CSV table of C-alpha atoms in Angstrom, one decimal:
chain,number,residue,atom,x,y,z
A,78,MET,CA,-19.8,12.3,-6.8
A,79,VAL,CA,-16.8,13.1,-4.6
A,80,SER,CA,-13.4,11.6,-5.5
A,81,TYR,CA,-11.8,10.0,-2.4
A,82,GLY,CA,-8.6,8.4,-3.6
A,83,CYS,CA,-9.3,5.6,-6.1
A,84,ALA,CA,-12.8,5.1,-4.7
A,85,LYS,CA,-15.8,7.2,-5.7
A,86,ILE,CA,-17.9,8.1,-2.7
A,87,HIS,CA,-21.2,9.8,-2.6
A,88,PRO,CA,-21.3,12.9,-0.3
A,89,LEU,CA,-24.0,11.4,1.9
A,90,LEU,CA,-21.6,8.5,2.6
A,91,ILE,CA,-18.9,11.0,3.8
A,92,ASN,CA,-21.5,12.4,6.2
A,93,LEU,CA,-21.9,8.8,7.5
A,94,MET,CA,-18.2,8.6,7.9
A,95,ILE,CA,-17.4,5.8,5.6
A,96,VAL,CA,-14.3,5.5,3.4
A,97,PHE,CA,-12.8,2.8,1.3
A,98,PRO,CA,-9.0,2.5,1.7
A,99,ASN,CA,-7.3,1.0,-1.3
A,100,ALA,CA,-4.1,-1.1,-1.5
A,101,LYS,CA,-0.9,-0.2,-3.3
A,102,ILE,CA,1.8,-2.1,-5.1
A,103,ASN,CA,5.5,-1.4,-5.3
A,104,ILE,CA,7.1,-1.1,-8.7
A,105,GLY,CA,10.6,-1.9,-7.8
A,106,ILE,CA,12.3,-1.7,-4.4
A,107,ASN,CA,16.0,-0.8,-4.0
A,108,ILE,CA,17.3,-1.0,-0.4
A,109,THR,CA,20.2,1.3,-0.4
A,110,SER,CA,21.6,1.6,3.1
A,111,ARG,CA,20.9,1.0,6.8
A,112,ARG,CA,19.9,3.9,9.0
A,113,THR,CA,21.0,4.8,12.5
A,114,ASP,CA,17.3,4.8,13.6
A,115,GLY,CA,16.9,1.1,12.8
A,116,TYR,CA,15.2,1.6,9.5
A,117,HIS,CA,16.6,1.3,6.0
A,118,ASN,CA,16.9,3.8,3.2
A,119,ILE,CA,15.0,2.6,0.2
A,120,GLU,CA,13.6,3.9,-3.1
A,121,THR,CA,10.4,2.5,-4.6
A,122,ILE,CA,7.4,3.5,-6.7
A,123,PHE,CA,4.1,3.4,-4.9
A,124,TYR,CA,1.1,2.8,-7.2
A,125,PRO,CA,-2.5,2.7,-5.9
A,126,ILE,CA,-4.6,-0.3,-6.9
A,127,ARG,CA,-8.3,-1.2,-6.8
A,128,ILE,CA,-8.5,-3.6,-3.9
A,129,PHE,CA,-10.5,-2.0,-1.0
A,130,ASP,CA,-11.2,-2.2,2.7
A,131,ALA,CA,-14.3,-0.5,4.1
A,132,LEU,CA,-13.8,1.8,7.1
A,133,GLU,CA,-16.7,3.3,9.1
A,134,ALA,CA,-16.6,5.6,12.1
A,135,LEU,CA,-19.7,6.5,14.0
A,136,PRO,CA,-20.3,8.4,17.3
A,137,GLY,CA,-19.9,6.2,20.4
A,138,ASP,CA,-19.7,6.4,24.1
A,139,LYS,CA,-16.0,5.5,24.0
A,140,ILE,CA,-13.4,4.8,21.4
A,141,ASN,CA,-13.9,1.3,20.2
A,142,PHE,CA,-12.6,-0.7,17.2
A,143,ASN,CA,-14.0,-3.9,15.7
A,144,SER,CA,-13.6,-5.7,12.4
A,145,SER,CA,-15.1,-8.2,10.0
A,146,GLY,CA,-13.8,-9.9,6.9
A,147,ILE,CA,-10.2,-11.1,7.1
A,148,ASP,CA,-9.1,-11.7,10.7
A,149,ILE,CA,-6.8,-8.9,12.0
A,150,PRO,CA,-4.2,-10.2,14.5
A,151,GLY,CA,-3.2,-8.2,17.6
A,152,ARG,CA,-4.9,-6.1,20.2
A,153,MET,CA,-7.3,-3.3,19.5
A,154,ASP,CA,-4.9,-0.7,21.0
A,155,ASP,CA,-2.3,-1.7,18.5
A,156,ASN,CA,-4.5,-0.9,15.5
A,157,LEU,CA,-3.2,2.0,13.4
A,158,CYS,CA,-6.6,3.6,13.2
A,159,ILE,CA,-6.7,3.7,17.0
A,160,LYS,CA,-3.2,5.0,17.2
A,161,GLY,CA,-4.0,7.7,14.6
A,162,TYR,CA,-7.1,8.8,16.5
A,163,GLU,CA,-5.0,9.1,19.7
A,164,LEU,CA,-2.3,11.0,17.9
A,165,ILE,CA,-4.6,13.6,16.5
A,166,CYS,CA,-6.5,13.8,19.9
A,167,LYS,CA,-3.2,15.2,21.3
A,168,ASP,CA,-3.8,18.4,19.2
A,169,TYR,CA,-7.6,18.4,18.6
A,170,LYS,CA,-10.6,17.6,20.7
A,171,LEU,CA,-12.4,14.7,19.0
A,172,PRO,CA,-15.5,12.9,20.2
A,173,PRO,CA,-15.4,9.1,21.0
A,174,LEU,CA,-16.0,7.0,18.0
A,175,ASN,CA,-17.0,3.4,17.2
A,176,ILE,CA,-14.7,2.3,14.4
A,177,HIS,CA,-15.6,-0.7,12.2
A,178,LEU,CA,-13.2,-2.0,9.6
A,179,HIS,CA,-14.3,-4.6,7.0
A,180,LYS,CA,-10.9,-6.1,6.0
A,181,ASN,CA,-10.6,-7.3,2.4
A,182,ILE,CA,-7.0,-6.3,1.5
A,183,PRO,CA,-4.8,-9.4,2.2
A,184,ILE,CA,-2.6,-9.1,5.3
A,185,GLY,CA,1.1,-9.9,5.1
A,186,ALA,CA,1.0,-9.3,1.4
A,187,GLY,CA,3.1,-6.2,0.8
A,188,LEU,CA,0.0,-4.2,-0.2
A,189,GLY,CA,0.0,-1.7,2.6
A,190,GLY,CA,-3.5,-2.5,3.8
A,191,GLY,CA,-3.0,-1.4,7.4
A,192,SER,CA,-1.2,1.7,6.3
A,193,ALA,CA,-4.0,2.5,3.9
A,194,ASP,CA,-6.6,2.2,6.7
A,195,ALA,CA,-4.5,4.6,8.9
A,196,GLY,CA,-4.0,7.2,6.1
A,197,PHE,CA,-7.6,7.2,5.0
A,198,PHE,CA,-8.7,7.4,8.7
A,199,ILE,CA,-6.7,10.6,9.1
A,200,ARG,CA,-8.3,12.0,6.0
A,201,LEU,CA,-11.7,11.0,7.3
A,202,LEU,CA,-11.2,12.8,10.6
A,203,ASN,CA,-9.9,15.9,8.8
A,204,GLU,CA,-12.9,15.9,6.6
A,205,GLN,CA,-15.6,15.0,9.1
A,206,PHE,CA,-14.5,17.3,11.9
A,207,ASN,CA,-13.2,20.2,9.7
A,208,LEU,CA,-9.8,20.1,11.2
A,209,LYS,CA,-8.5,22.0,8.2
A,210,LEU,CA,-5.2,20.1,8.1
A,211,THR,CA,-3.1,20.5,5.0
A,212,ILE,CA,-1.7,17.6,3.0
A,213,ASP,CA,1.7,18.1,4.6
A,214,GLN,CA,0.2,18.2,8.1
A,215,MET,CA,-1.8,15.0,7.4
A,216,MET,CA,1.4,13.3,6.0
A,217,ASP,CA,3.3,14.3,9.2
A,218,TYR,CA,0.7,12.6,11.4
A,219,ALA,CA,0.8,9.5,9.1
A,220,ARG,CA,4.6,9.3,9.2
A,221,VAL,CA,4.4,8.8,12.9
A,222,LEU,CA,2.3,5.7,12.4
A,223,GLY,CA,4.4,4.0,9.8
A,224,ALA,CA,6.8,4.4,6.9
A,225,ASP,CA,4.3,4.1,4.1
A,226,CYS,CA,1.2,5.5,5.8
A,227,ALA,CA,1.9,9.0,4.4
A,228,PHE,CA,1.6,7.7,0.8
A,229,PHE,CA,-2.2,7.2,1.2
A,230,ILE,CA,-2.8,10.8,2.1
A,231,GLU,CA,-2.4,11.9,-1.6
A,232,ASN,CA,-2.9,8.3,-2.8
A,233,LYS,CA,-1.4,8.8,-6.3
A,234,PRO,CA,1.7,7.3,-8.0
A,235,LEU,CA,4.7,8.6,-6.2
A,236,PHE,CA,8.5,8.0,-6.1
A,237,ALA,CA,9.3,7.2,-2.4
A,238,PHE,CA,12.7,7.5,-0.8
A,239,GLU,CA,14.5,7.6,2.6
A,240,LYS,CA,12.3,5.4,4.8
A,241,GLY,CA,9.7,5.3,2.1
A,242,ASP,CA,8.0,8.3,3.6
A,243,GLN,CA,9.5,11.1,1.5
A,244,PHE,CA,8.0,11.6,-2.0
A,245,GLU,CA,8.3,13.1,-5.4
A,246,THR,CA,5.5,13.1,-7.9
A,247,ILE,CA,5.9,10.9,-11.1
A,248,LYS,CA,3.9,10.5,-14.2
A,249,LEU,CA,2.8,6.9,-14.4
A,250,ASP,CA,-0.6,5.7,-15.7
A,251,LEU,CA,-1.2,1.9,-16.1
A,252,SER,CA,-4.9,2.2,-16.7
A,253,LYS,CA,-4.7,0.9,-20.3
A,254,TYR,CA,-3.2,-2.4,-19.0
A,255,CYS,CA,-4.8,-5.3,-17.1
A,256,LEU,CA,-3.2,-5.5,-13.7
A,257,VAL,CA,-3.5,-8.8,-11.9
A,258,LEU,CA,-2.6,-9.6,-8.3
A,259,VAL,CA,-2.0,-13.1,-7.0
A,260,MET,CA,-1.9,-13.8,-3.2
A,261,PRO,CA,-0.4,-17.2,-2.4
A,262,PRO,CA,-1.4,-19.0,0.9
A,263,VAL,CA,1.7,-17.8,2.7
A,264,HIS,CA,2.6,-14.9,5.0
A,265,VAL,CA,6.0,-13.1,4.8
A,266,SER,CA,6.9,-10.9,7.8
A,267,THR,CA,8.7,-7.6,7.0
A,268,SER,CA,11.4,-8.4,9.6
A,269,GLU,CA,12.1,-11.7,7.9
A,270,ALA,CA,12.3,-10.1,4.5
A,271,TYR,CA,14.8,-7.4,5.7
A,272,ARG,CA,17.0,-10.0,7.4
A,273,GLY,CA,17.8,-11.5,4.0
A,274,VAL,CA,18.7,-8.3,2.2
A,275,LYS,CA,22.1,-6.7,1.8
A,276,PRO,CA,21.7,-2.9,1.2
A,277,THR,CA,23.4,-1.7,-2.0
A,278,GLU,CA,23.7,1.7,-3.5
A,279,VAL,CA,22.1,2.0,-7.0
A,280,LYS,CA,23.6,3.4,-10.1
A,281,HIS,CA,20.3,4.3,-11.7
A,282,SER,CA,17.4,5.5,-9.7
A,283,LEU,CA,13.9,4.1,-10.1
A,284,TYR,CA,12.7,7.7,-10.6
A,285,ASP,CA,14.4,7.6,-14.0
A,286,LEU,CA,14.0,3.9,-14.8
A,287,VAL,CA,10.2,3.8,-14.4
A,288,SER,CA,9.9,6.2,-17.4
A,289,GLU,CA,11.4,3.6,-19.7
A,290,PRO,CA,8.9,1.4,-21.8
A,291,ILE,CA,7.1,-1.1,-19.6
A,292,GLN,CA,8.3,-3.9,-21.9
A,293,GLU,CA,11.9,-3.2,-20.7
A,294,TRP,CA,11.1,-3.0,-17.0
A,295,LYS,CA,11.8,-6.7,-16.4
A,296,HIS,CA,15.5,-6.2,-17.4
A,297,PHE,CA,16.3,-3.5,-14.8
A,298,ILE,CA,13.5,-2.8,-12.3
A,299,LYS,CA,13.8,-5.3,-9.5
A,300,ASN,CA,12.6,-5.9,-5.9
A,301,ASP,CA,15.5,-6.4,-3.6
A,302,PHE,CA,13.4,-8.6,-1.3
A,303,GLU,CA,12.8,-11.2,-4.0
A,304,VAL,CA,16.1,-13.0,-3.7
A,305,SER,CA,15.7,-14.0,0.0
A,306,VAL,CA,11.9,-14.3,0.0
A,307,PHE,CA,12.0,-16.6,-3.1
A,308,LYS,CA,14.7,-18.7,-1.5
A,309,ASN,CA,12.5,-19.3,1.6
A,310,HIS,CA,9.1,-19.4,-0.2
A,311,ALA,CA,9.3,-21.3,-3.5
A,312,ILE,CA,5.5,-20.9,-4.0
A,313,ILE,CA,6.0,-17.1,-4.4
A,314,ARG,CA,8.8,-17.6,-6.9
A,315,GLY,CA,6.5,-20.0,-8.8
A,316,VAL,CA,3.7,-17.4,-9.0
A,317,LYS,CA,6.0,-14.9,-10.6
A,318,ALA,CA,7.2,-17.4,-13.1
A,319,ALA,CA,3.6,-18.4,-13.9
A,320,LEU,CA,2.6,-14.8,-14.5
A,321,TYR,CA,5.4,-14.5,-17.1
A,322,GLU,CA,4.4,-17.8,-18.7
A,323,ALA,CA,0.8,-16.4,-19.0
A,324,GLY,CA,2.2,-13.4,-20.9
A,325,ALA,CA,2.9,-10.7,-18.4
A,326,ILE,CA,4.8,-7.7,-19.7
A,327,TYR,CA,6.2,-7.2,-16.2
A,328,ALA,CA,5.7,-9.2,-13.0
A,329,SER,CA,7.1,-8.6,-9.5
A,330,MET,CA,6.5,-9.3,-5.8
A,331,SER,CA,4.9,-6.3,-4.1
A,332,GLY,CA,6.7,-4.9,-1.0
A,333,SER,CA,8.2,-7.6,1.1
A,334,GLY,CA,5.6,-10.1,-0.2
A,335,ALA,CA,3.8,-12.4,-0.3
A,336,SER,CA,1.6,-11.0,-3.2
A,337,VAL,CA,2.9,-10.9,-6.8
A,338,PHE,CA,1.4,-8.7,-9.5
A,339,GLY,CA,1.5,-8.9,-13.2
A,340,ILE,CA,1.0,-6.3,-15.9
A,341,PHE,CA,-0.8,-7.6,-19.0
A,342,ASN,CA,-2.0,-6.2,-22.3
A,343,GLU,CA,-5.3,-8.1,-21.8
A,344,ARG,CA,-6.9,-10.3,-19.1
A,345,PRO,CA,-4.9,-13.6,-18.9
A,346,ASP,CA,-6.1,-17.1,-18.2
A,347,LEU,CA,-4.8,-17.8,-14.7
A,348,SER,CA,-7.2,-20.7,-13.9
A,349,GLY,CA,-4.2,-22.8,-12.9
A,350,LEU,CA,-3.2,-20.3,-10.3
A,351,GLU,CA,-6.8,-19.8,-9.0
A,352,GLU,CA,-6.8,-23.4,-7.7
A,353,THR,CA,-4.4,-22.7,-4.9
A,354,ASN,CA,-4.1,-18.8,-4.7
A,355,LYS,CA,-6.4,-15.9,-4.4
A,356,VAL,CA,-6.4,-13.9,-7.7
A,357,PHE,CA,-7.6,-10.3,-8.2
A,358,TYR,CA,-8.2,-9.1,-11.8
A,359,ASN,CA,-8.3,-5.6,-13.1
A,360,ILE,CA,-6.8,-4.0,-10.0
């Protein structure tokens, strides 16, 4: 078997040009300052999780994109996979492709699903067409597409800073815990979330704090988006509270929301949340 990020993919499937982009969660987000380019400087921990899309690319008469599963808003030309294809075509001659995405990662959830698709698609093109791109080169392409797209090139726990597109490796393994993700029936736009945040310099970096015992994280690892998002979306605040009531060691909104994850010692009973929210266990 060939390891492709969190997914295990048989070599024959790679020849068929199929990959399985996975989502990520943010363990803490500190928004530290505004940038002159319109972005914000942040620091966060990206951690890959086992919720997957399926992305296939086959030879075609022209470049084409279609999807199934969760409905993807917007025009085909705005899809990050198409943009990634066009970006690499500026430097390499690629054949036309028929791209199909089965969308399973919730949209507007703070899980980086679109960025994952873009990052994995760059890796797919590199592998299939023997472009011989280095990790750094693939990351540079991914950074053009979006701030967190580059994370999915290596797809391992990373400390992210600046726009969220510069990284340092960290040692973080949550495999002995049960990770649960809850997706409420609400969408939070990134622009909405940023409007409610006041950038603040931090005294202690997440790079250091994440090495503390997980049992202590709830006291000092925070997501700066939660204050404004919880104010506007009480349902998300309620999900986080419910996860702690169910015994979570640590719970937090991921990214700018709306999903909330919890870290448990064992699988919790979240039947009450399942009635009105989508719940993913053992992510």
